[in-house]
Coordinates of C-alpha atoms in Angstrom, one line a residue:
Chain A
M294 CA 0.0 0.0 0.0
C295 CA 1.4 3.4 -0.9
I296 CA 0.7 6.1 1.7
P297 CA 0.8 9.6 0.3
E298 CA 3.0 12.2 2.1
D299 CA 1.6 15.5 3.6
T300 CA -2.0 14.2 3.1
P301 CA -4.3 13.6 6.1
I302 CA -5.2 9.9 6.4
P303 CA -8.3 9.0 8.4
I304 CA -7.7 6.8 11.5
Q305 CA -10.8 5.1 12.9
L306 CA -10.8 4.8 16.7
T307 CA -13.6 3.2 18.7
N308 CA -15.4 6.4 19.4
K309 CA -14.1 8.9 16.8
T310 CA -12.2 9.5 13.6
I311 CA -8.9 11.4 13.7
H312 CA -6.4 12.1 11.0
Y313 CA -2.7 11.4 10.6
K314 CA -0.3 13.0 8.1
I315 CA 3.1 11.6 7.0
V316 CA 5.3 14.7 7.0
T317 CA 7.9 14.9 4.2
V318 CA 10.5 16.8 6.3
H319 CA 10.9 13.8 8.6
R320 CA 11.4 11.4 5.7
R321 CA 14.3 13.1 3.9
A322 CA 17.8 13.0 5.2
G323 CA 18.6 16.4 3.8
N324 CA 17.5 18.6 6.8
Q325 CA 20.2 18.3 9.4
N326 CA 17.9 19.7 12.1
K327 CA 15.3 17.1 11.8
C328 CA 15.1 13.5 13.2
I329 CA 14.1 11.1 10.4
W330 CA 12.0 8.0 10.3
T331 CA 13.7 4.7 9.3
I332 CA 10.5 2.7 9.4
T333 CA 8.1 2.7 6.4
P334 CA 5.2 5.2 6.1
K335 CA 2.8 2.3 6.8
E336 CA 4.7 1.3 10.0
E337 CA 4.6 5.0 11.0
V338 CA 0.9 5.1 10.7
D339 CA 0.6 1.8 12.5
C340 CA 2.8 3.2 15.3
F341 CA 0.4 6.2 15.6
Q342 CA -2.7 4.0 15.6
F343 CA -1.2 1.8 18.3
S344 CA -0.4 4.8 20.4
A345 CA -4.0 6.3 19.9
S346 CA -5.7 3.0 20.7
N347 CA -3.6 2.5 23.9
D348 CA -4.5 6.0 25.1
W349 CA -0.9 7.3 24.9
L350 CA -2.1 10.6 23.4
D351 CA -2.9 13.7 25.5
E352 CA -4.9 16.6 24.1
K353 CA -2.1 18.0 22.0
Q354 CA 0.8 15.5 22.1
G355 CA 1.5 11.8 22.5
W356 CA 4.2 9.2 22.3
G357 CA 4.6 5.9 20.6
L358 CA 6.7 2.7 20.5
K359 CA 7.1 -0.1 18.0
S360 CA 7.3 -3.4 19.8
N361 CA 8.2 -6.6 18.0
K362 CA 7.3 -10.3 18.4
N363 CA 10.1 -10.9 20.9
G364 CA 8.7 -8.2 23.2
S365 CA 11.6 -5.8 22.6
L366 CA 11.4 -2.4 20.9
D367 CA 12.4 -1.7 17.3
Q368 CA 14.3 1.3 16.1
I369 CA 12.0 3.8 14.4
G370 CA 14.3 6.6 13.4
L371 CA 17.6 8.4 13.6
S372 CA 18.6 11.5 15.5
T373 CA 20.3 14.5 13.9
Q374 CA 23.5 13.0 15.3
K375 CA 22.6 9.7 13.5
K376 CA 21.9 7.8 16.7
P377 CA 19.1 5.2 16.7
L378 CA 15.8 6.4 18.2
K379 CA 13.0 4.1 19.5
I380 CA 10.4 6.6 20.8
A381 CA 8.0 8.5 18.5
K382 CA 6.4 11.8 19.3
F383 CA 3.0 12.8 17.9
V384 CA 1.6 16.3 17.9
D385 CA -1.7 18.0 17.1
T386 CA -0.6 21.5 17.9
N387 CA -3.7 23.3 16.6
L388 CA -6.2 20.8 18.2
T389 CA -7.7 20.0 14.7
C390 CA -7.5 16.2 15.2
E391 CA -4.9 16.2 12.4
W392 CA -1.8 14.6 13.9
H393 CA 1.7 14.2 12.6
G394 CA 4.8 12.7 14.2
Y395 CA 8.6 12.3 14.3
P396 CA 11.2 10.2 16.1
A397 CA 11.8 11.8 19.5
D398 CA 15.3 12.6 20.7
Y399 CA 14.5 12.8 24.4
C400 CA 18.2 13.2 25.4
K401 CA 18.5 16.3 23.4
N402 CA 15.1 18.1 23.3
S403 CA 13.0 18.9 26.4
Q404 CA 9.8 18.7 24.4
D405 CA 10.6 15.1 23.3
V406 CA 10.6 13.6 26.8
P407 CA 7.5 11.4 27.1
S408 CA 5.1 12.5 29.9
C409 CA 5.4 10.7 33.2
K410 CA 1.8 9.4 32.7
V411 CA 2.7 7.7 29.4
L412 CA 6.0 6.3 30.8
E413 CA 4.1 4.8 33.8
K414 CA 1.7 3.1 31.3
W415 CA 4.6 1.7 29.3
K416 CA 6.2 0.4 32.5
K417 CA 2.9 -1.1 33.7
N418 CA 2.6 -2.9 30.3
N419 CA 6.2 -4.2 30.6
L420 CA 7.2 -2.2 27.5
I421 CA 10.0 -0.5 29.4
S422 CA 11.8 -1.4 32.7
K423 CA 11.9 0.9 35.8
T424 CA 15.6 1.4 35.0
N425 CA 14.8 2.8 31.5
F426 CA 11.8 4.8 32.8
S427 CA 14.2 6.5 35.3
K428 CA 16.9 7.0 32.7
I429 CA 14.4 8.6 30.2
R430 CA 13.2 11.0 33.0
Q431 CA 16.9 11.9 33.6
R432 CA 17.3 12.2 29.8
K433 CA 20.2 9.7 29.9
P434 CA 20.8 7.4 27.0
C435 CA 19.5 3.9 27.6
N436 CA 19.2 0.5 25.9
L437 CA 15.5 0.4 25.2
Chain B
M299 CA 39.5 -2.9 50.5
Q300 CA 36.1 -4.0 49.4
P301 CA 33.1 -1.7 50.0
L302 CA 30.5 -2.8 52.6
K303 CA 26.9 -2.8 51.6
I304 CA 23.4 -2.8 53.0
I305 CA 20.6 -4.0 50.7
I306 CA 17.1 -2.7 51.2
Q307 CA 14.5 -4.7 49.3
G308 CA 11.7 -2.7 47.6
D309 CA 10.5 -0.9 44.5
F310 CA 12.2 2.5 45.0
W311 CA 12.4 5.5 42.7
D312 CA 14.8 7.9 44.5
C313 CA 16.6 8.3 47.8
Q314 CA 18.2 10.9 49.9
I315 CA 20.0 10.8 53.3
Y316 CA 20.2 13.8 55.5
R317 CA 20.7 14.4 59.2
G318 CA 20.0 10.9 60.4
R319 CA 17.0 10.3 58.2
L320 CA 16.7 8.2 55.0
Y321 CA 14.2 9.4 52.5
L322 CA 12.8 6.8 50.1
W323 CA 10.6 7.6 47.1
Y324 CA 8.5 4.5 46.1
T325 CA 7.4 4.0 42.5
D326 CA 3.8 4.0 43.7
G327 CA 4.1 7.7 44.4
S328 CA 4.6 7.6 48.2
V329 CA 7.6 8.8 50.2
G330 CA 8.9 7.2 53.4
V331 CA 11.1 8.8 55.9
Y332 CA 13.2 6.5 58.2
N333 CA 15.3 6.9 61.2
W334 CA 18.6 5.7 59.6
D335 CA 20.8 5.6 62.7
S336 CA 18.4 3.4 64.7
L337 CA 17.6 1.3 61.6
V338 CA 21.3 0.4 61.1
K339 CA 22.2 0.0 64.8
E340 CA 19.2 -2.1 65.8
T341 CA 18.9 -4.3 62.7
F342 CA 22.5 -5.4 62.8
K343 CA 23.4 -5.0 66.5
N344 CA 24.2 -8.7 67.1
K345 CA 25.6 -9.3 63.6
V346 CA 28.2 -6.6 63.0
D347 CA 30.8 -4.8 65.0
Q348 CA 29.3 -1.5 66.3
L349 CA 32.4 0.5 65.5
V350 CA 32.3 -0.6 61.9
L351 CA 28.6 0.2 61.6
Q352 CA 29.2 3.6 63.1
C353 CA 32.1 4.5 60.8
A354 CA 30.8 2.9 57.6
F355 CA 27.1 3.8 57.6
I356 CA 26.3 6.4 60.3
E357 CA 29.2 8.7 60.8
G358 CA 31.3 8.7 57.6
D359 CA 33.6 11.6 58.7
L360 CA 34.6 9.9 62.0
L361 CA 37.9 8.4 60.6
Y362 CA 38.8 11.7 58.8
K363 CA 38.8 13.6 62.0
E364 CA 42.0 15.3 63.3
G365 CA 43.8 13.0 65.6
I366 CA 42.6 9.8 64.0
A367 CA 45.5 9.9 61.5
L368 CA 47.9 9.9 64.4
I369 CA 46.2 6.8 65.8
F370 CA 46.5 5.0 62.4
K371 CA 50.3 5.5 62.5
D372 CA 50.1 2.6 65.0
L373 CA 49.9 -0.2 62.5
E374 CA 48.6 -2.6 65.1
I375 CA 45.5 -0.4 65.7
K376 CA 45.1 0.2 62.0
N377 CA 45.2 -3.5 61.2
V378 CA 42.7 -4.4 63.9
L379 CA 40.2 -1.9 62.3
L380 CA 40.9 -3.1 58.8
E381 CA 40.3 -6.7 59.9
K382 CA 36.9 -5.6 61.4
F383 CA 36.0 -4.1 58.1
K384 CA 37.0 -7.2 56.3
K385 CA 34.9 -9.4 58.5
T386 CA 31.9 -7.2 57.9
F387 CA 32.3 -7.4 54.1
E388 CA 31.8 -11.2 54.4
K389 CA 28.3 -10.7 56.0
E390 CA 25.1 -10.1 54.1
L391 CA 23.3 -7.1 55.5
L392 CA 19.8 -7.2 54.3
I393 CA 16.7 -5.1 55.3
D394 CA 13.2 -6.0 54.1
L395 CA 10.2 -3.8 54.0
E396 CA 8.8 -5.1 57.3
Q397 CA 12.1 -4.3 59.1
L398 CA 12.2 -0.9 57.4
K399 CA 8.6 -0.1 58.7
N400 CA 9.8 -0.5 62.3
F401 CA 11.9 2.6 61.9
E402 CA 9.5 4.6 59.8
Y403 CA 9.2 8.3 60.9
S404 CA 6.4 8.9 58.4
K405 CA 5.0 7.8 55.1
Q406 CA 3.0 10.1 52.9
D407 CA 2.1 10.9 49.3
N408 CA 4.8 12.6 47.3
P409 CA 4.1 16.3 47.9
V410 CA 4.6 17.0 44.1
A411 CA 2.3 15.4 41.5
E412 CA 4.9 13.3 39.7
L413 CA 7.8 11.0 40.4
P414 CA 10.8 13.3 40.6
T415 CA 13.3 13.7 37.9
D416 CA 15.9 14.8 40.5
T417 CA 16.0 15.8 44.2
C418 CA 18.4 17.6 46.4
I419 CA 18.4 18.4 50.1
Y420 CA 20.0 21.6 51.3
N421 CA 19.5 23.6 54.5
N422 CA 16.5 21.6 55.8
T423 CA 14.8 22.0 52.4
L424 CA 14.0 19.4 49.9
F425 CA 14.1 20.6 46.2
T426 CA 12.3 18.4 43.7
I427 CA 12.4 18.6 39.9
T428 CA 9.5 17.3 37.8
D429 CA 8.2 18.1 34.3
L430 CA 6.2 20.9 35.8
G431 CA 9.2 22.7 37.4
I432 CA 11.2 22.9 40.6
Y433 CA 9.6 22.8 44.0
S434 CA 10.8 23.3 47.6
S435 CA 9.4 21.6 50.7
S436 CA 10.6 22.0 54.2
I437 CA 11.9 18.9 56.0
H438 CA 13.0 18.2 59.6
S439 CA 10.3 20.6 60.9
R440 CA 8.9 20.1 64.3
K441 CA 5.5 21.5 63.3
T442 CA 4.5 18.7 61.0
K443 CA 3.8 15.0 61.6
Y444 CA 5.3 14.2 58.2
G445 CA 9.0 14.1 57.4
I446 CA 8.4 16.3 54.4
S447 CA 6.0 19.2 54.4
T448 CA 2.9 18.4 52.5
R449 CA 2.9 21.9 51.0
A450 CA 5.3 22.1 48.1
N451 CA 6.2 25.6 46.8
R452 CA 6.8 25.9 43.1
L453 CA 9.9 28.1 42.6
W454 CA 10.0 28.0 38.8
D455 CA 8.0 26.3 36.0
C456 CA 10.9 25.4 33.7
P457 CA 11.3 21.6 33.0
L458 CA 14.8 20.8 34.3
I459 CA 17.0 17.7 34.6
S460 CA 19.3 18.1 37.6
V461 CA 19.8 20.2 40.6
K462 CA 22.9 20.7 42.9
A463 CA 23.0 23.2 45.8
A464 CA 25.8 25.2 47.3
H465 CA 26.6 28.9 48.2
N466 CA 22.9 29.4 49.0
S467 CA 22.1 28.8 45.3
L468 CA 20.8 26.0 43.2
A469 CA 22.7 25.1 40.0
L470 CA 20.3 23.8 37.5
A471 CA 20.8 21.8 34.3
G472 CA 17.9 22.4 31.9
G473 CA 18.8 20.3 28.8
D474 CA 18.4 22.3 25.7
Q475 CA 17.2 25.3 27.8
G476 CA 20.8 25.7 29.2
V477 CA 22.3 26.1 32.7
F478 CA 20.7 28.3 35.4
E479 CA 21.3 29.5 38.9
L480 CA 18.4 29.9 41.3
H481 CA 19.3 32.0 44.3
L482 CA 17.8 31.2 47.7
D483 CA 18.4 34.6 49.2
D484 CA 17.9 38.2 48.0
Y485 CA 21.6 39.1 48.0
N486 CA 22.4 38.3 44.4
D487 CA 23.4 40.4 41.6
F488 CA 25.1 39.2 38.4
P489 CA 25.4 42.1 35.9
N490 CA 26.9 40.0 33.2
L491 CA 24.3 37.2 33.3
K492 CA 20.8 37.1 31.8
K493 CA 18.2 37.6 34.5
I494 CA 15.2 35.3 33.9
D495 CA 13.3 36.2 37.1
K496 CA 13.9 37.9 40.4
K497 CA 16.3 35.2 41.7
I498 CA 17.0 33.2 38.5
Y499 CA 19.9 33.8 36.1
Q500 CA 20.9 32.0 32.9
V501 CA 24.5 31.0 33.0
S502 CA 24.6 29.5 29.5
E503 CA 22.3 28.6 26.7
A504 CA 24.3 25.5 25.8
H505 CA 22.8 22.0 26.3
S506 CA 23.3 20.7 29.9
S507 CA 22.5 17.2 31.2
L508 CA 24.0 17.6 34.6
V509 CA 25.7 20.3 36.6
N510 CA 28.1 20.2 39.6
W511 CA 29.8 22.8 41.7
S512 CA 33.5 23.3 41.3
F513 CA 34.2 25.7 44.2
A514 CA 32.7 29.0 43.0
S515 CA 32.3 27.7 39.4
L516 CA 29.9 25.3 37.7
Y517 CA 30.8 22.3 35.6
S518 CA 28.1 21.4 33.1
S519 CA 28.1 18.0 31.4
S520 CA 26.1 17.1 28.3
Y521 CA 25.3 13.8 26.7
I522 CA 24.6 15.7 23.5
E523 CA 27.0 18.6 23.1
T524 CA 30.2 20.0 24.5
S525 CA 30.5 20.0 28.3
F526 CA 32.0 23.1 29.8
L527 CA 33.1 25.0 32.9
A528 CA 31.2 28.1 33.7
A529 CA 34.0 30.0 35.5
F530 CA 33.0 32.2 38.4
G531 CA 35.5 34.0 40.7
W532 CA 35.4 36.1 43.8
E533 CA 35.8 39.8 43.5
Q534 CA 36.4 42.3 46.3
E535 CA 34.1 45.2 46.3
Q536 CA 34.2 48.3 48.5
K537 CA 30.8 48.8 50.1
T538 CA 30.7 52.0 52.1
E539 CA 33.1 51.3 54.9
R540 CA 33.7 47.5 54.6
K541 CA 34.9 45.3 51.7
E542 CA 32.7 42.5 50.4
H543 CA 33.6 39.4 48.4
K544 CA 31.1 39.0 45.5
R545 CA 30.9 35.9 43.4
R546 CA 31.1 37.0 39.7
F547 CA 30.7 35.2 36.4
K548 CA 33.9 35.2 34.3
K549 CA 33.6 33.1 31.2
I550 CA 32.6 29.8 29.6
I551 CA 35.4 27.4 29.0
P552 CA 34.5 24.4 26.8
D553 CA 36.0 21.0 27.6
S554 CA 37.8 21.0 24.2
K555 CA 40.0 23.8 25.6
I556 CA 41.1 21.5 28.4
L557 CA 41.6 18.4 26.2
K558 CA 40.8 18.1 22.5
N559 CA 38.4 15.2 21.6
S560 CA 36.7 13.8 24.6
D561 CA 33.3 12.0 24.4
F562 CA 32.0 13.0 27.8
S563 CA 33.4 14.9 30.7
W564 CA 32.4 15.8 34.3
G565 CA 33.9 17.8 37.1
S566 CA 33.4 18.7 40.7
Q567 CA 35.6 20.8 43.0
E568 CA 39.2 20.5 42.0
K569 CA 38.9 17.5 39.6
I570 CA 37.8 17.2 36.0
Y571 CA 37.5 13.9 34.2
L572 CA 37.5 13.7 30.4
A573 CA 36.6 10.3 28.9
N574 CA 37.2 8.7 25.5
S575 CA 36.3 5.2 24.5
N576 CA 39.2 3.6 26.4
T577 CA 40.9 6.3 28.6
I578 CA 40.0 8.9 31.2
N579 CA 42.2 11.9 31.4
V580 CA 42.3 13.6 34.8
F581 CA 42.9 17.4 35.3
K582 CA 43.1 19.5 38.3
Y583 CA 41.1 22.7 38.2
V584 CA 42.7 25.6 40.0
Q585 CA 39.9 28.0 41.0
S586 CA 42.3 30.8 42.1
N587 CA 43.8 30.9 38.6
V588 CA 40.5 31.4 36.8
N589 CA 41.3 35.1 36.2
L590 CA 44.6 34.3 34.4
K591 CA 44.5 34.4 30.6
D592 CA 46.8 31.3 30.3
E593 CA 44.3 28.4 30.7
N594 CA 47.2 25.9 31.2
Q595 CA 47.5 27.3 34.7
T596 CA 43.8 26.9 35.4
F597 CA 43.8 23.2 34.3
Q598 CA 46.7 21.0 35.2
F599 CA 47.1 17.5 33.7
L600 CA 47.4 14.8 36.4
E601 CA 47.2 11.4 34.7
T602 CA 45.6 9.2 32.0
I603 CA 43.7 6.2 33.3
P604 CA 43.3 3.4 30.9
L605 CA 39.8 1.7 30.8
T606 CA 40.9 -1.9 30.1
E607 CA 37.5 -3.5 30.0
S608 CA 35.1 -2.0 27.6
K609 CA 31.7 -1.6 29.1
G610 CA 30.3 0.6 26.3
E611 CA 29.3 4.2 26.3
I612 CA 29.8 6.3 29.4
I613 CA 26.4 7.9 30.2
S614 CA 27.2 9.7 33.4
G615 CA 29.8 10.4 36.0
G616 CA 30.4 11.6 39.5
I617 CA 33.2 12.4 41.9
A618 CA 33.3 11.6 45.6
Y619 CA 36.1 11.6 48.2
F620 CA 36.3 7.8 47.8
G621 CA 36.7 7.8 44.1
V622 CA 35.3 8.4 40.6
I623 CA 31.9 7.0 39.7
I624 CA 31.3 6.0 36.0
E625 CA 27.9 5.0 34.8
F626 CA 27.6 2.8 31.7
N627 CA 24.4 1.7 30.1
D628 CA 24.5 -1.6 31.9
A629 CA 26.9 -1.2 34.7
L630 CA 28.3 1.2 37.3
S631 CA 32.0 1.4 38.1
V632 CA 34.0 3.1 40.8
L633 CA 37.7 4.0 40.4
S634 CA 38.7 4.0 44.0
S635 CA 40.8 6.8 45.3
N636 CA 43.6 4.6 46.5
G637 CA 44.4 4.0 42.8
D638 CA 44.5 0.2 42.8
S639 CA 40.9 -0.9 42.4
L640 CA 38.1 -0.6 39.9
F641 CA 34.9 -1.8 41.4
T642 CA 32.2 -2.7 38.8
F643 CA 28.6 -3.5 39.6
P644 CA 27.5 -5.2 36.4
E645 CA 23.8 -4.3 36.3
A646 CA 21.9 -1.4 34.8
V647 CA 20.9 1.1 37.5
A648 CA 17.8 3.2 37.7
R649 CA 19.5 5.9 39.7
W650 CA 22.6 6.4 41.9
R651 CA 23.6 9.1 44.4
I652 CA 26.6 10.3 46.3
Y653 CA 26.7 12.8 49.1
P654 CA 30.1 14.6 49.0
R655 CA 28.6 17.7 50.6
S656 CA 27.3 15.9 53.6
K657 CA 29.2 15.6 56.9
R658 CA 28.3 12.1 57.7
Y659 CA 27.5 10.3 54.5
E660 CA 30.4 11.3 52.2
N661 CA 31.5 7.7 52.0
H662 CA 28.1 6.4 50.7
L663 CA 27.1 5.4 47.2
H664 CA 23.4 4.7 46.9
V665 CA 22.3 2.6 43.9
I666 CA 18.6 2.0 43.0
Y667 CA 18.0 -1.2 40.9
E668 CA 14.7 -2.7 39.7
D669 CA 13.9 -4.4 43.1
R670 CA 16.2 -2.9 45.7
L671 CA 18.4 -0.1 47.0
V672 CA 22.0 -0.9 47.7
I673 CA 23.9 1.4 50.1
Y674 CA 27.6 0.9 49.5
S675 CA 30.1 2.3 52.1
F676 CA 33.7 2.9 50.9
N677 CA 36.2 3.0 53.7
H678 CA 39.7 3.2 52.1
D679 CA 40.0 6.9 51.7
Y680 CA 40.8 7.6 55.3
F681 CA 44.2 5.8 54.9
I682 CA 45.6 7.5 51.9
K683 CA 47.5 10.7 51.3
Q684 CA 45.0 13.3 50.2
E685 CA 47.5 15.6 48.6
S686 CA 48.6 13.2 45.9
K687 CA 45.4 11.5 45.0
T688 CA 44.1 11.9 41.5
R689 CA 40.9 9.8 41.7
G690 CA 38.3 11.6 43.7
I691 CA 38.0 14.9 45.5
K692 CA 40.7 15.8 48.0
Y693 CA 39.6 15.8 51.6
S694 CA 40.9 18.5 53.8
Q695 CA 39.8 19.7 57.2
S696 CA 39.4 23.2 55.9
S697 CA 37.4 22.1 52.8
S698 CA 34.2 23.1 54.6
Q699 CA 35.0 26.7 53.8
L700 CA 35.3 26.1 50.0
F701 CA 32.8 23.2 49.9
P702 CA 30.1 24.0 52.4
K703 CA 28.8 20.9 54.2
T704 CA 25.1 20.4 54.3
N705 CA 24.4 17.6 56.8

């Protein structure tokens, strides 16, 4: 399936429909100030849908992970310093139910640190350990 | 000489020790305050030599005291004490939650809404950092039944990462927001720093993951960008009839000026450690030379320490009297101050703490794992020459003037 870039895609949740947009700027390696996705556009949309269905989205922002069959987390992107990233950040800045996302570099950017509420949910669901929960809060690199 | 350890089983998030009380944050959002001296003395009274318990866990400065060095010149006495430490090392000192509860001063909800990113205790006040900012809460107050005041006062709403207190000020690392100082009194004035609020100054806009005091200066370490020394000095100013010493910002010195090409560096007091993949270079920072143009006189090379076993990327570091703490992704190591040991604890840690500013717990290393808190006590530093040591902060009886003690 070919997913068009910069075009809102409807995402059906149990009680409402929201939209998600693949943003070109996070898919091209040319911009040195942007983290880029290394997963396919379809996997990016799946990652967002997984996040929305697990209630990891707040009003304006949310975070996502891509877990695999072994129960560990897959890399989803690269930082501006070409380091592997495993956490996605999703935003709906204008509250229009039109979301987009990018790989989050929580060590570097304050706004990329997942909220305590979301991290607690990840720990409760055994997606991350307490050790990594703590390291993310301290913005230290960790082996997710 | 191996470190001694007490293991406290439980699901902890953070810890502090201050004036005879152990503060434990649980991951369920509660905070317990425990009578540490009684907990240690009573729990192990028939198991461990009382003198060892007192020196190792309750009164860490006891063996540093003037006069003790004279006693240690008698090798017979020294060897008796060392033997007692050795015997204690062979024993398992374990505390479970039931035993801990017997020494509970109070247990309460965390006074701030979230699990803390960092905490610091200074002058009977607990400072807590969360995503919503930095808060202060009084502790050790006679007026409240809880160990920590239930009313937390928000000092600033900036999301920060780490806090360290000294000189009646808080040094704050704010990630991509930079480095800040929050002053706890009204007598501050820094004409060459950007004033953010009445008591808050921005020291640098550069990325900062953790910050430590190096006498009057600050050492900012970053996992992302260049680490640096924010150099401050003391200036004499004539105020009407009397002279006053004012702390003044001088300049930012990036770690690349101390040593080209280091992956991560950290500093505290007179020591700076700059790490590469397989070596750590040690420099002495001379605060009194900070005004000199020649930076070679401000930073004096001491030694290169090879890291023989590769444990991966260094993700954090600390400096205590007993040695240098190096955090890797999946291990924590201590280069001991006597120069002949590298202790490695091969397990990823949730958090670790040292207390070099305290009077009684400067020999402690607290490490929080998934299911327990381990309180290590290092006891080799009393027996070495402080003047020549390169691994760890130099202990001196007069250091309290330059490095104000907190508890």
